[in-house]
Each structure stands twice: as structure tokens, then as C-alpha cells.
Tab-separated table of C-alpha atoms in Angstrom:
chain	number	residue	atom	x	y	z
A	674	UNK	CA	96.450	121.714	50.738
A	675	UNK	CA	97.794	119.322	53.646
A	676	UNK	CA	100.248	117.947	51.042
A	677	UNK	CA	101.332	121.413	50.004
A	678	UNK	CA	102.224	122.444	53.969
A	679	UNK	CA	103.986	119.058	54.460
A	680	UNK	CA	106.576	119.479	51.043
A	681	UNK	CA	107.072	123.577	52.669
A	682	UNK	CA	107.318	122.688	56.085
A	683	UNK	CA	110.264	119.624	54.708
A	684	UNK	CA	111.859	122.099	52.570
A	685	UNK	CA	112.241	124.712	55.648
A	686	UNK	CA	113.770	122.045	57.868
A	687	UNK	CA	116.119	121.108	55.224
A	688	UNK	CA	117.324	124.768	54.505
A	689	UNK	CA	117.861	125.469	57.904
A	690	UNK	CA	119.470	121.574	58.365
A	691	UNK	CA	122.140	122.581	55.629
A	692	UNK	CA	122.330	126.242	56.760
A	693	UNK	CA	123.140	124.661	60.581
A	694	UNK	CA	125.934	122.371	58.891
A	695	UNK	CA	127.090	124.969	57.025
A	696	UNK	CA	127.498	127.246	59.847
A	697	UNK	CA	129.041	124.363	62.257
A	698	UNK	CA	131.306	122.609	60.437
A	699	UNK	CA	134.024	122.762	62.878
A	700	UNK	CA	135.803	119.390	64.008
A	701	UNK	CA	135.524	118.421	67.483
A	702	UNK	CA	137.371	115.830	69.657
A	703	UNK	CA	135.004	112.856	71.541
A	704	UNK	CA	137.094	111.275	74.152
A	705	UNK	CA	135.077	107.618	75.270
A	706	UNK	CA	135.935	105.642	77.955
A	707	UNK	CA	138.645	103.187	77.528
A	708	UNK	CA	141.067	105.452	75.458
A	709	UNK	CA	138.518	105.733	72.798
A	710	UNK	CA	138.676	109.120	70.306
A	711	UNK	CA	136.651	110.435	67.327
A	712	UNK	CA	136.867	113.100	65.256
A	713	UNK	CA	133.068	114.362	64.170
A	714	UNK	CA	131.867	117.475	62.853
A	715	UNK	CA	130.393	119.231	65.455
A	716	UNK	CA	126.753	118.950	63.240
A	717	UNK	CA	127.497	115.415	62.877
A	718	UNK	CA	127.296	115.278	66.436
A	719	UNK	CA	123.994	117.406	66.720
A	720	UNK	CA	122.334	115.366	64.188
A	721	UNK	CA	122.923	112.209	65.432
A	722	UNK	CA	122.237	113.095	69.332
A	723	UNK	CA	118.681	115.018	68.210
A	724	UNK	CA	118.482	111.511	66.180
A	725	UNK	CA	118.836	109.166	69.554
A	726	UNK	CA	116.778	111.469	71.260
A	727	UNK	CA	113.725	111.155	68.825
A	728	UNK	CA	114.431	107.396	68.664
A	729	UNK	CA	114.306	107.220	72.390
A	730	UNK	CA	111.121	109.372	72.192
A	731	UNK	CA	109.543	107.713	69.787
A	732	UNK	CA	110.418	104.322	71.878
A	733	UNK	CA	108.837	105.368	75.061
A	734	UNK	CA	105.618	106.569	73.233
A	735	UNK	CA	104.885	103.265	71.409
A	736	UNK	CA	105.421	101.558	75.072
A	737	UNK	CA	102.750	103.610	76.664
A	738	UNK	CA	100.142	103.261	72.990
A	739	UNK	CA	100.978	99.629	73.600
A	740	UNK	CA	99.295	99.495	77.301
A	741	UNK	CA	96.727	102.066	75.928
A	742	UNK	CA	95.616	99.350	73.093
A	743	UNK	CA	96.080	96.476	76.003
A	744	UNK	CA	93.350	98.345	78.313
A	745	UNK	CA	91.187	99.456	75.031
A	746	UNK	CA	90.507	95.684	74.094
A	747	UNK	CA	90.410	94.392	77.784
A	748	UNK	CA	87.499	97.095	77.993
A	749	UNK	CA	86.162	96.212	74.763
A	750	UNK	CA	86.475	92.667	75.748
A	751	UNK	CA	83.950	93.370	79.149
A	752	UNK	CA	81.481	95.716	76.445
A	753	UNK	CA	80.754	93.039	74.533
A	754	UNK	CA	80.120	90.353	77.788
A	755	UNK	CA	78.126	92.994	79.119
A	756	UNK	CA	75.702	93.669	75.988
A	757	UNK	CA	75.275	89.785	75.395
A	758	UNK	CA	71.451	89.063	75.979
A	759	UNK	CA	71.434	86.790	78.974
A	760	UNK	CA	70.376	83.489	77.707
């Protein structure tokens, strides 16, 4: 059943991902710094920035799960000093 709503909720993204391009397909002008241009479909442009902001998402959470599994053996490290018999 899990499986089933994961290959529905995919295919829903996807229609409405190449529904979106289709709609957008307009090319747009990026001026960078330095006298840099592009040319990018304006989905292009979508899809990459939601991209880099998932990325940069996904980044930060693994940073804080990192000091989450730091503090979870520190404590687990103390636990198992503290329930040692004292000998």
C-alpha cells in the first residue's frame, strides 16, 4: 500500500513538473556580475533554484542530525559508566 502512494504521489509531481514546463517555456535573460549572460528557460531556472534550495536544506539538516548523533552517544557513553556495577 505504502509502495502504491509513493509510485502516485511520483507520477503527480511529474505531471504537474511537465505541465509547469510546458506552461513556462519562455526564455529569459540572467545578467551575472562581470558581464556574464545566459539564456535559460524560465523552468530551467525554477528547477534548478527549488534544486539549490533542497540541497541547501537538506545540508543544514544533516549538520544539526550530526550534533544530534554526537550528544546521543556522549549520553549513551555516561549510561553505560553509570550502570557498570561498582567493582
Amino acid at each position: 500500500m505504502k509502495k502504491l502512494i509513493y509510485v502516485v504521489v511520483i507520477t503527480v509531481v511529474a505531471a504537474l513538473a511537465i505541465l509547469f514546463t510546458y506552461k513556462n517555456h519562455q526564455t529569459i535573460d540572467i545578467n551575472f556580475y562581470w558581464g556574464l549572460n545566459a539564456q535559460v528557460e524560465l523552468s530551467v531556472l525554477l528547477f534548478i533554484t527549488f534544486g539549490l534550495g533542497v540541497l541547501c536544506a537538506y545540508l543544514a539538516s544533516l549538520v544539526s542530525s550530526i550534533k544530534l548523533r554526537r550528544r546521543l552517544a556522549k549520553a549513551n557513553k555516561q549510561l553505560q559508566i553509570l550502570q557498570n556495577p561498582i567493582t
